[in-house]
GROMACS .gro file of C-alpha atoms in nm:
model
  365
    1MET     CA    1  -4.646  -7.031  -9.143
    2THR     CA    2  -4.642  -7.208  -9.479
    3VAL     CA    3  -4.878  -7.069  -9.741
    4PRO     CA    4  -4.972  -7.225 -10.075
    5LEU     CA    5  -4.725  -7.186 -10.360
    6SER     CA    6  -4.835  -7.139 -10.720
    7ILE     CA    7  -4.666  -7.088 -11.057
    8LEU     CA    8  -4.681  -6.803 -11.308
    9ASP     CA    9  -4.554  -6.896 -11.654
   10LEU     CA   10  -4.491  -6.685 -11.964
   11ALA     CA   11  -4.411  -6.981 -12.194
   12PRO     CA   12  -4.069  -6.823 -12.258
   13ILE     CA   13  -3.891  -6.893 -12.586
   14SER     CA   14  -3.523  -6.966 -12.533
   15ALA     CA   15  -3.255  -6.847 -12.771
   16GLY     CA   16  -3.224  -7.103 -13.051
   17SER     CA   17  -3.570  -7.247 -12.984
   18ASP     CA   18  -3.923  -7.167 -13.104
   19ALA     CA   19  -4.278  -7.100 -12.986
   20ALA     CA   20  -4.401  -7.456 -13.041
   21THR     CA   21  -4.128  -7.590 -12.812
   22ALA     CA   22  -4.203  -7.324 -12.551
   23LEU     CA   23  -4.570  -7.422 -12.547
   24ARG     CA   24  -4.490  -7.792 -12.511
   25ASN     CA   25  -4.251  -7.704 -12.227
   26THR     CA   26  -4.526  -7.508 -12.053
   27VAL     CA   27  -4.763  -7.805 -12.061
   28ASP     CA   28  -4.482  -8.031 -11.939
   29LEU     CA   29  -4.400  -7.800 -11.648
   30ALA     CA   30  -4.770  -7.781 -11.555
   31GLN     CA   31  -4.792  -8.160 -11.541
   32HIS     CA   32  -4.486  -8.174 -11.317
   33ALA     CA   33  -4.622  -7.888 -11.103
   34GLU     CA   34  -4.938  -8.085 -11.037
   35ARG     CA   35  -4.735  -8.383 -10.917
   36TRP     CA   36  -4.515  -8.162 -10.702
   37GLY     CA   37  -4.813  -8.007 -10.522
   38TYR     CA   38  -4.835  -7.651 -10.654
   39GLN     CA   39  -5.172  -7.486 -10.593
   40ARG     CA   40  -5.228  -7.312 -10.927
   41TYR     CA   41  -5.070  -7.274 -11.269
   42TRP     CA   42  -5.124  -6.931 -11.423
   43VAL     CA   43  -5.015  -6.805 -11.765
   44ALA     CA   44  -4.947  -6.445 -11.856
   45GLU     CA   45  -5.061  -6.250 -12.162
   46HIS     CA   46  -4.790  -6.087 -12.375
   47HIS     CA   47  -4.777  -5.986 -12.741
   48PHE     CA   48  -4.506  -5.926 -13.003
   49VAL     CA   49  -4.227  -6.060 -12.782
   50ALA     CA   50  -4.037  -6.387 -12.747
   51VAL     CA   51  -4.285  -6.555 -12.516
   52ALA     CA   52  -4.561  -6.784 -12.641
   53SER     CA   53  -4.841  -6.691 -12.398
   54SER     CA   54  -5.016  -6.450 -12.634
   55SER     CA   55  -5.349  -6.640 -12.628
   56PRO     CA   56  -5.400  -6.721 -12.260
   57ALA     CA   57  -5.750  -6.871 -12.280
   58VAL     CA   58  -5.638  -7.120 -12.547
   59LEU     CA   59  -5.328  -7.208 -12.346
   60VAL     CA   60  -5.529  -7.250 -12.025
   61GLY     CA   61  -5.752  -7.498 -12.204
   62GLN     CA   62  -5.456  -7.702 -12.324
   63ILE     CA   63  -5.299  -7.709 -11.978
   64ALA     CA   64  -5.624  -7.799 -11.805
   65ALA     CA   65  -5.681  -8.083 -12.052
   66ALA     CA   66  -5.332  -8.219 -11.987
   67THR     CA   67  -5.370  -8.212 -11.606
   68GLU     CA   68  -5.627  -8.343 -11.360
   69ARG     CA   69  -5.639  -8.146 -11.034
   70ILE     CA   70  -5.428  -7.830 -11.036
   71ARG     CA   71  -5.616  -7.505 -11.085
   72VAL     CA   72  -5.529  -7.328 -11.411
   73GLY     CA   73  -5.579  -6.964 -11.497
   74THR     CA   74  -5.451  -6.634 -11.629
   75ALA     CA   75  -5.216  -6.377 -11.486
   76ALA     CA   76  -5.377  -6.190 -11.637
   77VAL     CA   77  -5.613  -6.128 -11.929
   78GLN     CA   78  -5.541  -5.772 -12.043
   79LEU     CA   79  -5.887  -5.617 -12.054
   80GLY     CA   80  -5.770  -5.324 -12.265
   81HIS     CA   81  -5.729  -5.562 -12.560
   82THR     CA   82  -6.065  -5.738 -12.545
   83THR     CA   83  -6.423  -5.708 -12.426
   84ALA     CA   84  -6.589  -5.823 -12.108
   85VAL     CA   85  -6.826  -6.053 -12.293
   86ALA     CA   86  -6.544  -6.222 -12.485
   87VAL     CA   87  -6.365  -6.289 -12.156
   88VAL     CA   88  -6.673  -6.428 -11.981
   89GLU     CA   89  -6.777  -6.650 -12.271
   90SER     CA   90  -6.429  -6.793 -12.329
   91PHE     CA   91  -6.366  -6.863 -11.962
   92GLY     CA   92  -6.721  -6.988 -11.918
   93THR     CA   93  -6.640  -7.241 -12.189
   94LEU     CA   94  -6.323  -7.346 -12.007
   95ALA     CA   95  -6.515  -7.378 -11.678
   96ALA     CA   96  -6.775  -7.599 -11.848
   97PHE     CA   97  -6.503  -7.841 -11.957
   98HIS     CA   98  -6.306  -7.817 -11.631
   99PRO     CA   99  -6.549  -7.725 -11.351
  100GLY     CA  100  -6.392  -7.596 -11.032
  101ARG     CA  101  -6.043  -7.566 -11.183
  102ILE     CA  102  -6.037  -7.239 -11.378
  103ASP     CA  103  -5.909  -6.905 -11.240
  104LEU     CA  104  -6.000  -6.588 -11.428
  105GLY     CA  105  -5.729  -6.331 -11.367
  106VAL     CA  106  -5.783  -5.983 -11.513
  107GLY     CA  107  -5.570  -5.672 -11.537
  108ARG     CA  108  -5.529  -5.358 -11.737
  109SER     CA  109  -5.335  -5.360 -12.063
  110GLY     CA  110  -4.960  -5.308 -12.045
  111GLN     CA  111  -4.969  -4.945 -12.156
  112LYS     CA  112  -5.243  -4.849 -11.910
  113ARG     CA  113  -5.059  -5.033 -11.632
  114ALA     CA  114  -4.734  -4.851 -11.711
  115GLU     CA  115  -4.913  -4.515 -11.709
  116ALA     CA  116  -5.055  -4.593 -11.365
  117VAL     CA  117  -4.717  -4.696 -11.227
  118ARG     CA  118  -4.556  -4.377 -11.353
  119LYS     CA  119  -4.838  -4.161 -11.216
  120ASN     CA  120  -4.832  -4.319 -10.872
  121SER     CA  121  -4.453  -4.318 -10.852
  122ALA     CA  122  -4.446  -3.947 -10.936
  123GLN     CA  123  -4.701  -3.842 -10.676
  124SER     CA  124  -4.584  -3.588 -10.423
  125GLY     CA  125  -4.414  -3.714 -10.113
  126PRO     CA  126  -4.069  -3.768  -9.969
  127PRO     CA  127  -3.800  -3.879 -10.217
  128ARG     CA  128  -3.790  -4.255 -10.259
  129GLU     CA  129  -3.478  -4.441 -10.159
  130TRP     CA  130  -3.366  -4.802 -10.177
  131HIS     CA  131  -3.439  -4.971  -9.849
  132ASP     CA  132  -3.489  -5.306  -9.685
  133ILE     CA  133  -3.790  -5.422  -9.482
  134ASP     CA  134  -3.706  -5.728  -9.275
  135GLY     CA  135  -3.503  -5.881  -9.557
  136VAL     CA  136  -3.727  -5.768  -9.845
  137VAL     CA  137  -3.563  -5.524 -10.087
  138ILE     CA  138  -3.774  -5.222 -10.186
  139PRO     CA  139  -3.598  -5.041 -10.471
  140VAL     CA  140  -3.660  -4.701 -10.624
  141PRO     CA  141  -3.929  -4.727 -10.895
  142PHE     CA  142  -3.807  -4.774 -11.249
  143ASP     CA  143  -3.890  -4.474 -11.469
  144VAL     CA  144  -4.118  -4.608 -11.742
  145GLY     CA  145  -4.132  -4.273 -11.922
  146ALA     CA  146  -3.900  -4.380 -12.205
  147LEU     CA  147  -4.101  -4.696 -12.263
  148MET     CA  148  -4.423  -4.495 -12.274
  149ARG     CA  149  -4.280  -4.282 -12.556
  150SER     CA  150  -4.165  -4.578 -12.765
  151PRO     CA  151  -4.324  -4.557 -13.114
  152ARG     CA  152  -4.294  -4.934 -13.143
  153LEU     CA  153  -4.494  -5.000 -12.827
  154ARG     CA  154  -4.758  -4.746 -12.925
  155ALA     CA  155  -4.795  -4.908 -13.267
  156GLN     CA  156  -4.832  -5.250 -13.108
  157ALA     CA  157  -5.095  -5.124 -12.865
  158ALA     CA  158  -5.289  -4.981 -13.159
  159VAL     CA  159  -5.306  -5.307 -13.354
  160LEU     CA  160  -5.427  -5.500 -13.049
  161GLN     CA  161  -5.758  -5.315 -13.081
  162GLN     CA  162  -6.006  -5.258 -13.359
  163PRO     CA  163  -5.954  -4.924 -13.541
  164GLU     CA  164  -6.095  -4.630 -13.345
  165ALA     CA  165  -6.193  -4.859 -13.056
  166VAL     CA  166  -6.214  -4.695 -12.715
  167THR     CA  167  -6.114  -4.902 -12.414
  168PRO     CA  168  -6.379  -4.887 -12.141
  169ASP     CA  169  -6.277  -4.791 -11.791
  170PHE     CA  170  -6.124  -5.087 -11.607
  171ALA     CA  171  -6.375  -5.067 -11.321
  172GLU     CA  172  -6.663  -5.073 -11.570
  173GLN     CA  173  -6.520  -5.380 -11.740
  174VAL     CA  174  -6.485  -5.563 -11.408
  175ASP     CA  175  -6.842  -5.469 -11.317
  176ASP     CA  176  -6.965  -5.604 -11.650
  177ILE     CA  177  -6.775  -5.930 -11.598
  178LEU     CA  178  -6.924  -5.971 -11.251
  179ALA     CA  179  -7.275  -5.900 -11.379
  180MET     CA  180  -7.239  -6.152 -11.662
  181LEU     CA  181  -7.106  -6.421 -11.430
  182GLN     CA  182  -7.396  -6.359 -11.192
  183GLY     CA  183  -7.650  -6.365 -11.475
  184SER     CA  184  -7.762  -6.008 -11.408
  185PHE     CA  185  -7.612  -5.828 -11.708
  186GLU     CA  186  -7.877  -5.595 -11.848
  187VAL     CA  187  -7.798  -5.664 -12.216
  188GLY     CA  188  -7.848  -6.040 -12.193
  189THR     CA  189  -7.716  -6.366 -12.053
  190ALA     CA  190  -7.358  -6.468 -12.135
  191VAL     CA  191  -7.358  -6.830 -12.256
  192PRO     CA  192  -7.141  -7.003 -12.148
  193GLY     CA  193  -7.040  -6.790 -11.853
  194ALA     CA  194  -7.340  -6.710 -11.637
  195GLY     CA  195  -7.345  -6.939 -11.337
  196ALA     CA  196  -7.006  -7.088 -11.425
  197GLY     CA  197  -6.878  -7.040 -11.069
  198LEU     CA  198  -6.589  -6.819 -11.181
  199ARG     CA  199  -6.444  -6.553 -10.951
  200PRO     CA  200  -6.226  -6.281 -11.100
  201TRP     CA  201  -5.878  -6.222 -10.960
  202VAL     CA  202  -5.750  -5.867 -11.002
  203PHE     CA  203  -5.383  -5.810 -11.078
  204GLY     CA  204  -5.212  -5.484 -10.988
  205SER     CA  205  -4.872  -5.326 -10.954
  206SER     CA  206  -4.925  -4.998 -10.770
  207LYS     CA  207  -5.161  -4.815 -10.535
  208GLY     CA  208  -5.378  -4.718 -10.831
  209GLN     CA  209  -5.707  -4.827 -10.979
  210SER     CA  210  -5.655  -5.204 -10.984
  211ALA     CA  211  -5.601  -5.227 -10.608
  212ARG     CA  212  -5.899  -5.001 -10.543
  213VAL     CA  213  -6.128  -5.196 -10.778
  214ALA     CA  214  -6.034  -5.528 -10.618
  215ALA     CA  215  -6.095  -5.384 -10.272
  216ALA     CA  216  -6.427  -5.216 -10.348
  217ARG     CA  217  -6.570  -5.526 -10.514
  218GLY     CA  218  -6.440  -5.775 -10.259
  219LEU     CA  219  -6.219  -5.967 -10.502
  220PRO     CA  220  -5.882  -6.138 -10.444
  221PHE     CA  221  -5.579  -5.924 -10.533
  222VAL     CA  222  -5.245  -6.027 -10.685
  223ALA     CA  223  -4.954  -5.787 -10.633
  224SER     CA  224  -4.667  -5.813 -10.880
  225TYR     CA  225  -4.353  -5.784 -10.670
  226HIS     CA  226  -4.163  -5.959 -10.949
  227ILE     CA  227  -4.238  -5.675 -11.196
  228THR     CA  228  -4.283  -5.370 -10.973
  229PRO     CA  229  -4.101  -5.442 -10.648
  230ALA     CA  230  -4.096  -5.073 -10.558
  231THR     CA  231  -4.473  -5.038 -10.533
  232ALA     CA  232  -4.617  -5.386 -10.468
  233LEU     CA  233  -4.643  -5.340 -10.091
  234GLU     CA  234  -4.816  -5.005 -10.138
  235ALA     CA  235  -5.073  -5.173 -10.362
  236ILE     CA  236  -5.143  -5.436 -10.097
  237GLU     CA  237  -5.192  -5.167  -9.832
  238VAL     CA  238  -5.445  -4.982 -10.048
  239TYR     CA  239  -5.628  -5.307 -10.118
  240ARG     CA  240  -5.650  -5.414  -9.754
  241ASN     CA  241  -5.747  -5.070  -9.627
  242GLY     CA  242  -6.031  -5.039  -9.877
  243PHE     CA  243  -6.158  -5.397  -9.878
  244THR     CA  244  -6.534  -5.447  -9.868
  245PRO     CA  245  -6.667  -5.800  -9.807
  246SER     CA  246  -6.863  -5.950 -10.096
  247ALA     CA  247  -7.040  -6.265 -10.205
  248GLN     CA  248  -6.707  -6.371 -10.355
  249LEU     CA  249  -6.487  -6.304 -10.054
  250ALA     CA  250  -6.548  -6.229  -9.685
  251GLU     CA  251  -6.192  -6.112  -9.610
  252PRO     CA  252  -5.902  -5.975  -9.816
  253TYR     CA  253  -5.702  -6.238 -10.002
  254VAL     CA  254  -5.357  -6.138 -10.123
  255VAL     CA  255  -5.124  -6.323 -10.357
  256VAL     CA  256  -4.772  -6.187 -10.410
  257SER     CA  257  -4.545  -6.281 -10.701
  258ALA     CA  258  -4.170  -6.334 -10.698
  259ASP     CA  259  -3.910  -6.419 -10.961
  260VAL     CA  260  -3.688  -6.709 -10.852
  261VAL     CA  261  -3.413  -6.937 -10.975
  262VAL     CA  262  -3.332  -7.237 -10.758
  263ALA     CA  263  -3.055  -7.490 -10.810
  264ASP     CA  264  -2.878  -7.751 -10.600
  265ASP     CA  265  -2.618  -7.493 -10.497
  266GLU     CA  266  -2.591  -7.116 -10.502
  267ALA     CA  267  -2.313  -7.100 -10.762
  268THR     CA  268  -2.517  -7.298 -11.013
  269ALA     CA  269  -2.827  -7.089 -10.948
  270ARG     CA  270  -2.636  -6.766 -11.002
  271ARG     CA  271  -2.489  -6.895 -11.327
  272LEU     CA  272  -2.836  -6.995 -11.452
  273ALA     CA  273  -2.974  -6.654 -11.355
  274SER     CA  274  -2.683  -6.456 -11.501
  275SER     CA  275  -2.868  -6.383 -11.828
  276TYR     CA  276  -3.181  -6.255 -11.652
  277GLY     CA  277  -3.054  -5.897 -11.654
  278HIS     CA  278  -2.996  -5.916 -12.030
  279TRP     CA  279  -3.355  -6.033 -12.080
  280VAL     CA  280  -3.500  -5.755 -11.863
  281TYR     CA  281  -3.282  -5.500 -12.042
  282SER     CA  282  -3.420  -5.611 -12.378
  283ILE     CA  283  -3.768  -5.533 -12.247
  284ARG     CA  284  -3.681  -5.196 -12.100
  285ALA     CA  285  -3.473  -5.083 -12.395
  286GLY     CA  286  -3.800  -5.067 -12.588
  287GLY     CA  287  -3.758  -5.363 -12.819
  288GLY     CA  288  -3.951  -5.615 -12.613
  289ALA     CA  289  -3.837  -5.943 -12.458
  290VAL     CA  290  -3.582  -6.125 -12.673
  291PRO     CA  291  -3.548  -6.506 -12.675
  292TYR     CA  292  -3.422  -6.593 -12.328
  293PRO     CA  293  -3.042  -6.573 -12.350
  294ASP     CA  294  -2.804  -6.861 -12.288
  295PRO     CA  295  -2.590  -6.756 -11.990
  296ASP     CA  296  -2.289  -6.921 -12.152
  297ASP     CA  297  -2.316  -6.686 -12.452
  298CYS     CA  298  -2.374  -6.353 -12.275
  299ALA     CA  299  -2.119  -6.077 -12.245
  300PRO     CA  300  -2.145  -5.886 -11.915
  301LEU     CA  301  -2.384  -5.593 -11.910
  302THR     CA  302  -2.228  -5.248 -11.905
  303ASP     CA  303  -2.263  -5.026 -11.599
  304ASP     CA  304  -2.527  -4.820 -11.780
  305GLN     CA  305  -2.724  -5.134 -11.870
  306LEU     CA  306  -2.697  -5.268 -11.516
  307ALA     CA  307  -2.844  -4.945 -11.382
  308VAL     CA  308  -3.154  -4.997 -11.599
  309VAL     CA  309  -3.226  -5.343 -11.456
  310LYS     CA  310  -3.089  -5.309 -11.103
  311ASP     CA  311  -3.431  -5.307 -10.935
  312ARG     CA  312  -3.524  -5.638 -11.101
  313THR     CA  313  -3.193  -5.822 -11.053
  314ALA     CA  314  -3.175  -5.716 -10.688
  315THR     CA  315  -3.524  -5.851 -10.622
  316GLN     CA  316  -3.485  -6.182 -10.804
  317PHE     CA  317  -3.453  -6.466 -10.551
  318VAL     CA  318  -3.154  -6.677 -10.657
  319GLY     CA  319  -2.984  -6.955 -10.466
  320ASP     CA  320  -3.017  -7.302 -10.322
  321PRO     CA  321  -3.356  -7.419 -10.189
  322ASP     CA  322  -3.294  -7.292  -9.836
  323GLN     CA  323  -3.180  -6.949  -9.949
  324VAL     CA  324  -3.474  -6.894 -10.181
  325ALA     CA  325  -3.727  -7.034  -9.933
  326ASP     CA  326  -3.594  -6.798  -9.664
  327ARG     CA  327  -3.638  -6.496  -9.892
  328LEU     CA  328  -3.984  -6.607  -9.994
  329GLU     CA  329  -4.079  -6.647  -9.630
  330ALA     CA  330  -3.955  -6.293  -9.564
  331LEU     CA  331  -4.170  -6.167  -9.853
  332ARG     CA  332  -4.470  -6.354  -9.715
  333ARG     CA  333  -4.412  -6.214  -9.367
  334VAL     CA  334  -4.367  -5.854  -9.479
  335SER     CA  335  -4.656  -5.857  -9.726
  336GLY     CA  336  -4.888  -6.074  -9.518
  337ALA     CA  337  -4.954  -6.277  -9.833
  338ASP     CA  338  -5.211  -6.556  -9.818
  339GLU     CA  339  -5.039  -6.723 -10.113
  340LEU     CA  340  -4.720  -6.679 -10.316
  341VAL     CA  341  -4.686  -6.727 -10.691
  342ILE     CA  342  -4.342  -6.778 -10.837
  343THR     CA  343  -4.208  -6.740 -11.187
  344SER     CA  344  -3.880  -6.909 -11.276
  345VAL     CA  345  -3.718  -6.866 -11.617
  346THR     CA  346  -3.397  -7.032 -11.731
  347HIS     CA  347  -3.253  -7.098 -12.075
  348ARG     CA  348  -3.276  -7.476 -12.048
  349HIS     CA  349  -3.611  -7.639 -11.976
  350ASP     CA  350  -3.452  -7.903 -11.754
  351ASP     CA  351  -3.306  -7.631 -11.532
  352ARG     CA  352  -3.649  -7.467 -11.505
  353LEU     CA  353  -3.805  -7.798 -11.405
  354ARG     CA  354  -3.535  -7.850 -11.145
  355SER     CA  355  -3.587  -7.501 -11.004
  356HIS     CA  356  -3.956  -7.565 -10.943
  357GLU     CA  357  -3.899  -7.917 -10.813
  358LEU     CA  358  -3.638  -7.813 -10.557
  359LEU     CA  359  -3.852  -7.529 -10.427
  360ALA     CA  360  -4.162  -7.748 -10.401
  361LYS     CA  361  -3.974  -8.001 -10.189
  362ARG     CA  362  -3.818  -7.735  -9.967
  363TRP     CA  363  -4.152  -7.556  -9.923
  364GLY     CA  364  -4.315  -7.880  -9.815
  365LEU     CA  365  -4.578  -7.901 -10.089
   0.00000   0.00000   0.00000
């Protein structure tokens, strides 16, 4: 069974490059992705790190204007940093310019998401162990406790909100977005936004609130195997078990993400992906994502550093088109995904284009 394949992009800044180049590369990749047959092109939201996707609504507009057919959206707007009305009005504007092509993906802010992952990973139960389900690696959850205590991350989270602002509950924000889109919000009508034909997509990483909110409101759910491989399948199970049909969706719809690097041969792919661990380590060491390292300039990680990133490097799909397609098919089979979304980061833009092109051809897009 072949399911649709989509792209998640962070507009990564490579070492020696800059944000303007990263943004131009993102638009270029989106144009190629449309020609290669990808279903959607989603951009993430990140702040104060070496990726250029900090203003996803603006970037979505630029990508949609530079393409013709491919759906474009967010993966995802961090609701903890904004308001429901700002989200609906900005995406309503995008939908007015590009009707039928805009996906509104929403999720909790990074700090709230990390708190949920830690809470759910620490819940009572048998000790977790690394294991394999029909070819899909399920690692032990990464302990985000040190990241949660980082003064730098806490300071950044503070400046992403107005002083003394209180973030509403995620479920309340989703309910407000739905009401505004339906034109039934008690405060007033969101213009643009009401009647725009937008359907929220909920992004989640554990069996916590995001999966439950998506299920209870009958919305599509995106599970982030590429970020939280230890808990993505659990999130999907919670979503499916609690799903209630809605005007938006009659049956559960699951998208699962994976991090991939594809090249013409396995050796080349592994060389291109050899700096991925360094990049993940920069995130988990508390400093935030550094410019994506050149694999030719990276010293090997120490054993202690490798232990910090092992869950992510072991669950990155690296190889030739057949190898990566086989692992993606295993992920689809185990998760029951209706769609897969892949993210592929390399130091050189040409290598990133080639990775997506090879996979598109092998997947039969």
